[in-house]
Coordinates of C-alpha atoms and ligand atoms in Angstrom, one line a residue:
X27 CA 113.0 62.0 116.6
X28 CA 113.7 66.2 117.5
X29 CA 115.4 68.3 120.3
X30 CA 116.9 71.1 121.2
X31 CA 120.1 70.8 123.2
X32 CA 121.9 73.4 125.1
X33 CA 125.3 74.2 123.6
X34 CA 127.1 75.2 126.7
X35 CA 130.3 76.4 125.1
X36 CA 128.2 78.7 123.0
X37 CA 125.6 79.4 124.8
X38 CA 123.1 78.6 122.3
X39 CA 120.8 75.5 121.1
X40 CA 121.2 73.4 118.4
X41 CA 118.3 71.3 117.3
X42 CA 118.5 67.4 116.5
X43 CA 116.6 66.3 113.5
X44 CA 117.3 62.6 112.6
X45 CA 114.2 62.0 110.7
X46 CA 115.4 64.8 107.9
X47 CA 117.6 61.8 106.7
X48 CA 114.7 60.6 104.5
X49 CA 113.7 63.9 102.3
X50 CA 113.4 63.8 99.1
X51 CA 116.4 63.9 97.5
X52 CA 117.0 65.7 93.7
X53 CA 113.9 63.7 92.7
X54 CA 113.2 63.6 88.7
X55 CA 111.6 66.0 87.4
X56 CA 108.3 64.1 87.1
X57 CA 108.6 63.6 90.7
X58 CA 108.7 66.7 92.0
X59 CA 107.1 66.9 95.2
X60 CA 106.2 70.9 95.0
X61 CA 104.8 70.9 91.1
X62 CA 100.5 71.0 91.3
X63 CA 99.6 67.6 91.5
X64 CA 99.1 66.1 87.7
X65 CA 95.2 64.7 86.5
X66 CA 96.0 60.6 87.4
X67 CA 99.3 61.4 88.4
X68 CA 100.7 60.9 92.1
X69 CA 99.7 63.2 94.5
X70 CA 102.5 65.7 95.4
X71 CA 102.2 68.4 98.9
X72 CA 100.1 70.4 96.7
X73 CA 96.9 68.6 95.8
X74 CA 95.6 71.4 93.6
X75 CA 96.1 71.3 89.6
X76 CA 97.7 75.2 90.0
X77 CA 98.2 77.8 92.5
X78 CA 99.8 80.8 92.5
X79 CA 102.0 81.3 96.0
X80 CA 101.7 78.2 98.0
X81 CA 102.7 77.9 101.8
X82 CA 102.2 74.5 103.6
X83 CA 104.2 73.1 106.6
X84 CA 107.1 71.0 105.8
X85 CA 106.8 67.5 105.7
X86 CA 110.2 66.7 107.5
X87 CA 110.1 69.4 110.3
X88 CA 112.9 69.8 112.6
X89 CA 110.4 72.4 114.6
X90 CA 106.9 71.4 115.0
X91 CA 104.1 72.8 117.4
X92 CA 103.1 70.2 119.2
X93 CA 106.4 68.1 119.8
X94 CA 107.5 64.8 121.0
X95 CA 109.3 65.0 124.8
X96 CA 113.3 65.1 124.2
X97 CA 114.9 61.5 123.4
X98 CA 117.2 62.1 126.4
X99 CA 116.9 63.6 129.9
X100 CA 118.3 67.1 130.6
X101 CA 121.3 67.8 133.3
X102 CA 122.4 71.0 134.6
X103 CA 125.2 70.9 132.0
X104 CA 123.0 69.9 129.3
X105 CA 119.6 71.6 128.9
X106 CA 116.8 69.9 126.5
X107 CA 113.8 71.1 125.6
X108 CA 111.1 69.7 123.2
X109 CA 112.0 71.3 119.6
X110 CA 108.7 73.2 119.5
X111 CA 107.8 75.5 116.5
X112 CA 107.4 75.9 112.7
X113 CA 108.4 74.9 109.6
X114 CA 106.5 76.3 106.3
X115 CA 107.5 76.0 103.0
X116 CA 106.7 79.0 100.4
X117 CA 106.3 77.8 96.8
X118 CA 107.1 81.2 94.2
X119 CA 105.3 79.4 91.7
X120 CA 104.0 76.3 90.1
X121 CA 106.2 76.2 87.2
X122 CA 109.1 74.1 88.2
X123 CA 111.8 75.6 85.9
X124 CA 111.3 79.0 87.1
X125 CA 113.4 80.7 89.8
X126 CA 112.6 83.9 91.5
X127 CA 115.0 86.3 89.8
X128 CA 113.0 84.7 86.5
X129 CA 109.7 85.1 88.1
X130 CA 107.6 88.7 86.9
X131 CA 108.1 91.5 89.3
X132 CA 104.4 91.1 90.4
X133 CA 105.0 87.8 91.8
X134 CA 107.4 89.0 93.7
X135 CA 105.7 91.5 95.2
X136 CA 102.8 88.8 96.0
X137 CA 105.6 86.8 97.7
X138 CA 106.3 89.8 99.9
X139 CA 102.9 89.8 101.0
X140 CA 102.5 86.6 101.7
X141 CA 105.7 87.1 103.6
X142 CA 104.2 89.8 105.4
X143 CA 101.2 87.4 106.6
X144 CA 103.1 84.8 107.7
X145 CA 105.2 86.8 110.2
X146 CA 102.2 88.0 111.4
X147 CA 100.4 84.8 111.9
X148 CA 103.5 82.8 113.2
X149 CA 104.1 85.6 115.7
X150 CA 101.5 85.7 117.2
X151 CA 101.8 82.0 118.2
X152 CA 102.8 82.0 121.6
X153 CA 105.8 79.8 121.5
X154 CA 107.1 81.6 118.6
X155 CA 109.9 84.2 119.6
X156 CA 111.5 85.0 116.3
X157 CA 110.1 84.2 112.7
X158 CA 113.1 83.5 110.0
X159 CA 112.4 83.9 106.5
X160 CA 114.6 82.2 104.4
X161 CA 115.4 80.8 100.9
X162 CA 118.4 78.1 100.2
X163 CA 119.2 78.1 96.3
X164 CA 120.9 76.2 94.7
X165 CA 122.9 72.3 94.8
X166 CA 126.2 74.7 95.7
X167 CA 124.0 75.7 98.9
X168 CA 122.5 71.9 99.1
X169 CA 119.1 72.2 98.2
X170 CA 117.4 69.0 97.6
X171 CA 114.5 69.9 95.6
X172 CA 114.7 72.0 92.3
X173 CA 111.5 73.6 92.3
X174 CA 111.7 77.1 93.1
X175 CA 110.6 77.7 97.0
X176 CA 111.9 79.2 100.5
X177 CA 111.0 78.4 103.8
X178 CA 110.2 79.6 106.8
X179 CA 111.1 78.7 110.6
X180 CA 109.5 79.8 113.8
X181 CA 112.0 79.4 116.5
X182 CA 111.3 78.9 120.6
X183 CA 113.9 81.5 121.2
X184 CA 116.1 84.2 119.3
X185 CA 119.1 82.7 117.5
X186 CA 122.2 83.6 117.6
X187 CA 122.9 85.8 115.3
X188 CA 120.2 87.8 115.7
X189 CA 120.6 88.3 119.0
X190 CA 124.4 89.2 118.2
X191 CA 123.4 91.7 115.7
X192 CA 120.7 93.2 118.4
X193 CA 123.1 93.2 121.0
X194 CA 125.7 95.2 118.2
X195 CA 122.4 97.4 117.4
X196 CA 121.7 98.5 121.2
X197 CA 125.5 98.9 122.3
X198 CA 125.5 101.8 119.2
X199 CA 122.3 103.2 120.0
X200 CA 123.0 103.5 123.3
X201 CA 126.4 105.2 122.6
X202 CA 125.6 107.3 120.0
X203 CA 121.7 107.8 120.4
X204 CA 121.7 106.7 116.6
X205 CA 120.6 103.3 114.4
X206 CA 123.4 101.5 113.3
X207 CA 121.8 100.4 109.8
X208 CA 120.9 103.8 109.6
X209 CA 124.7 104.8 110.1
X210 CA 125.4 102.2 107.5
X211 CA 122.9 102.9 104.7
X212 CA 124.4 106.6 105.2
X213 CA 127.9 105.3 105.4
X214 CA 127.1 103.2 101.7
X215 CA 124.9 105.5 100.2
X216 CA 127.8 108.7 100.6
X217 CA 130.6 106.2 99.6
X218 CA 129.0 104.9 97.0
X219 CA 131.7 102.7 95.7
X220 CA 130.1 99.3 97.0
X221 CA 126.3 100.7 96.0
X222 CA 125.0 97.8 93.3
X223 CA 121.5 99.5 93.4
X224 CA 118.7 102.2 94.5
X225 CA 115.4 103.0 94.4
X226 CA 113.0 105.4 97.0
X227 CA 112.9 102.9 99.7
X228 CA 115.6 100.3 99.6
X229 CA 119.0 100.3 99.3
X230 CA 121.7 97.5 97.7
X231 CA 125.0 97.5 98.7
X232 CA 128.0 94.7 99.4
X233 CA 128.4 96.2 102.7
X234 CA 132.2 97.2 103.8
X235 CA 132.2 94.2 106.3
X236 CA 131.1 91.6 103.6
X237 CA 132.3 87.7 104.8
X238 CA 131.3 86.5 100.7
X239 CA 132.9 87.7 97.7
X240 CA 128.7 88.9 96.3
X241 CA 127.4 89.1 99.8
X242 CA 124.5 91.7 99.6
X243 CA 122.3 93.4 101.5
X244 CA 119.3 95.1 101.3
X245 CA 118.4 98.2 103.3
X246 CA 115.3 99.5 104.2
X247 CA 115.7 103.3 103.7
X248 CA 113.0 104.5 106.4
X249 CA 113.7 102.8 109.9
X250 CA 111.7 100.0 110.8
X251 CA 111.7 97.0 112.5
X252 CA 109.6 94.4 110.4
X253 CA 108.2 93.5 107.7
X254 CA 104.6 94.2 108.8
X255 CA 105.2 97.8 108.6
X256 CA 106.1 98.5 104.9
X257 CA 103.7 100.2 103.2
X258 CA 102.3 99.2 100.3
X259 CA 104.5 101.8 98.0
X260 CA 107.3 99.8 100.1
X261 CA 106.2 96.8 99.1
X262 CA 106.8 97.8 95.5
X263 CA 109.9 98.9 95.8
X264 CA 111.3 96.1 97.7
X265 CA 109.4 93.8 95.0
X266 CA 111.7 95.3 92.6
X267 CA 114.6 96.1 94.5
X268 CA 114.9 92.0 94.7
X269 CA 114.0 91.7 90.8
X270 CA 116.6 94.1 90.5
X271 CA 119.2 92.5 92.7
X272 CA 118.4 88.7 91.9
X273 CA 118.6 89.5 87.9
X274 CA 121.8 91.4 88.1
X275 CA 123.1 87.6 89.9
X276 CA 122.3 86.0 87.3
X277 CA 123.9 88.0 84.3
X278 CA 127.1 88.1 86.6
X279 CA 128.0 84.3 85.5
X280 CA 124.9 83.5 83.4
X281 CA 123.8 81.1 85.0
X282 CA 121.1 80.2 88.0
X283 CA 122.8 81.6 90.5
X284 CA 122.9 79.9 94.2
X285 CA 122.7 82.1 97.1
X286 CA 121.3 82.2 101.0
X287 CA 118.7 84.6 101.9
X288 CA 117.7 86.0 105.3
X289 CA 115.2 88.1 106.1
X290 CA 116.5 90.1 109.5
X291 CA 114.2 91.6 111.5
X292 CA 113.3 92.4 114.8
X293 CA 112.0 89.1 117.4
X294 CA 108.5 88.7 118.1
X295 CA 108.8 87.7 121.5
X296 CA 106.6 91.0 123.1
X297 CA 109.7 93.1 124.0
X298 CA 110.3 96.6 121.7
X299 CA 113.7 96.7 119.2
X300 CA 112.9 100.1 118.4
X301 CA 117.0 100.2 117.9
X302 CA 116.6 97.2 115.3
X303 CA 116.5 98.2 111.4
X304 CA 115.4 95.6 109.0
X305 CA 117.4 94.0 106.0
X306 CA 117.7 91.1 103.8
X307 CA 120.9 89.5 103.9
X308 CA 121.9 87.3 100.1
X309 CA 125.2 84.8 100.9
X310 CA 126.5 83.5 97.3
X311 CA 128.9 81.2 97.4
X312 CA 130.6 81.5 94.4
X313 CA 134.0 83.3 93.9
X314 CA 133.8 82.8 90.1
X315 CA 131.8 81.8 88.3
X316 CA 132.8 77.6 88.6
X317 CA 134.9 78.0 92.4
X318 CA 132.5 78.6 95.4
X319 CA 133.9 79.7 98.5
X320 CA 134.1 77.3 101.4
X321 CA 133.9 77.7 104.8
X322 CA 137.2 76.2 106.1
X323 CA 138.9 76.3 109.7
X324 CA 139.1 79.7 109.9
X325 CA 135.4 80.5 108.9
X326 CA 134.1 77.6 110.8
X327 CA 136.5 77.1 113.9
X328 CA 137.3 80.6 115.0
X329 CA 134.1 82.0 113.5
X330 CA 136.8 84.5 111.2
X331 CA 135.4 84.8 107.3
X332 CA 137.6 85.4 104.5
X333 CA 137.4 87.3 101.9
X334 CA 139.9 86.6 98.8
X335 CA 137.9 89.5 97.2
X336 CA 137.4 93.5 98.2
X337 CA 133.5 94.7 98.0
X338 CA 134.0 97.8 96.5
X339 CA 135.5 95.6 93.1
X340 CA 132.8 93.3 93.7
X341 CA 129.6 95.9 93.7
X342 CA 131.0 97.2 90.5
X343 CA 130.7 93.9 88.9
X344 CA 127.4 93.5 90.5
X345 CA 126.2 96.8 89.4
X346 CA 127.1 96.8 85.7
X347 CA 124.3 93.8 85.2
X348 CA 121.6 97.0 87.0
X349 CA 118.6 97.3 84.8
X350 CA 115.1 99.0 85.0
X351 CA 112.0 96.7 86.4
X352 CA 109.6 96.4 83.8
X353 CA 106.4 96.3 85.4
X354 CA 103.1 95.0 83.4
X355 CA 100.5 97.9 82.6
X356 CA 98.0 97.4 85.5
X357 CA 100.6 97.8 87.9
X358 CA 102.5 100.8 86.2
X359 CA 101.4 103.1 89.0
X360 CA 103.3 101.5 91.4
X361 CA 106.6 101.8 89.0
X362 CA 109.0 104.3 90.2
Ligands
ZN83 ZN1 108.1 71.2 90.8
ZN84 ZN1 117.8 102.4 111.5
ZN85 ZN1 121.9 91.2 109.5

């Protein structure tokens, strides 16, 4: 069903997951498997008639905590491993037609706390080396269920893009004595042309080196490695920054803006990563209101991205849609 195969040309793992062909594909709204189970209705993934934020194991996982033995035998050239890991789904809201952008900031704060819990819990599993929290949003990204949700993959290895950022951060630390992301934050804040929004604890920018027209990164101002190091005040600031950015995204083209959202933080393999720096990256596939950026020959075959727009211009567009976050009275103490 599922196994990890080694790609010797790139020196990285990929997973086969043929059973995922049977996944539910864009079901009608009445048959959404992520909605609360209705009285007398068909049982969904969530047996409760209501929930706030719910987390459960993906029914079509590409990684499992007790994986079956690989279907093929390994060789020296082609190592093979069981696809061990965990795949979880996080439901942001019981409301089928909502989205993270439309949820109140108080709900986004709860999500930040759920991410923190899952990072700790999955990170403590002995076979897990990296906890990858992400969201694919919108049909443009290939999402098969519209209900607002994100995912977590707990990998038995450090995935290649993270490994690359770790290498670059370690080498920067070695040559300059400083953190790479701290330097990026300082450069972006002092330049200011590419900043989208700032608050006490976080900065959102379309970085100098963005690959996608509206690629936006949220950096922690404080040098820290993982989401579970955020203080209560910083959790509130992160929720506010996410709300600000997501609302600006939606306003940009007056649409429910599609994106991939990924959280980049330290591995959980027991090593120290003091030189790394927690951040969140968004890759929206839109170039204009109705044009997508495709990953074509140069991007896919050579790994070189062609960004046909300037981050300085795109950041100004997004910045025009930034507005203050409104908290309900009871959380007003956390307002900035
Ligand atoms: Zn639903
Ligand atoms: Zn740093
Ligand atoms: Zn990153």
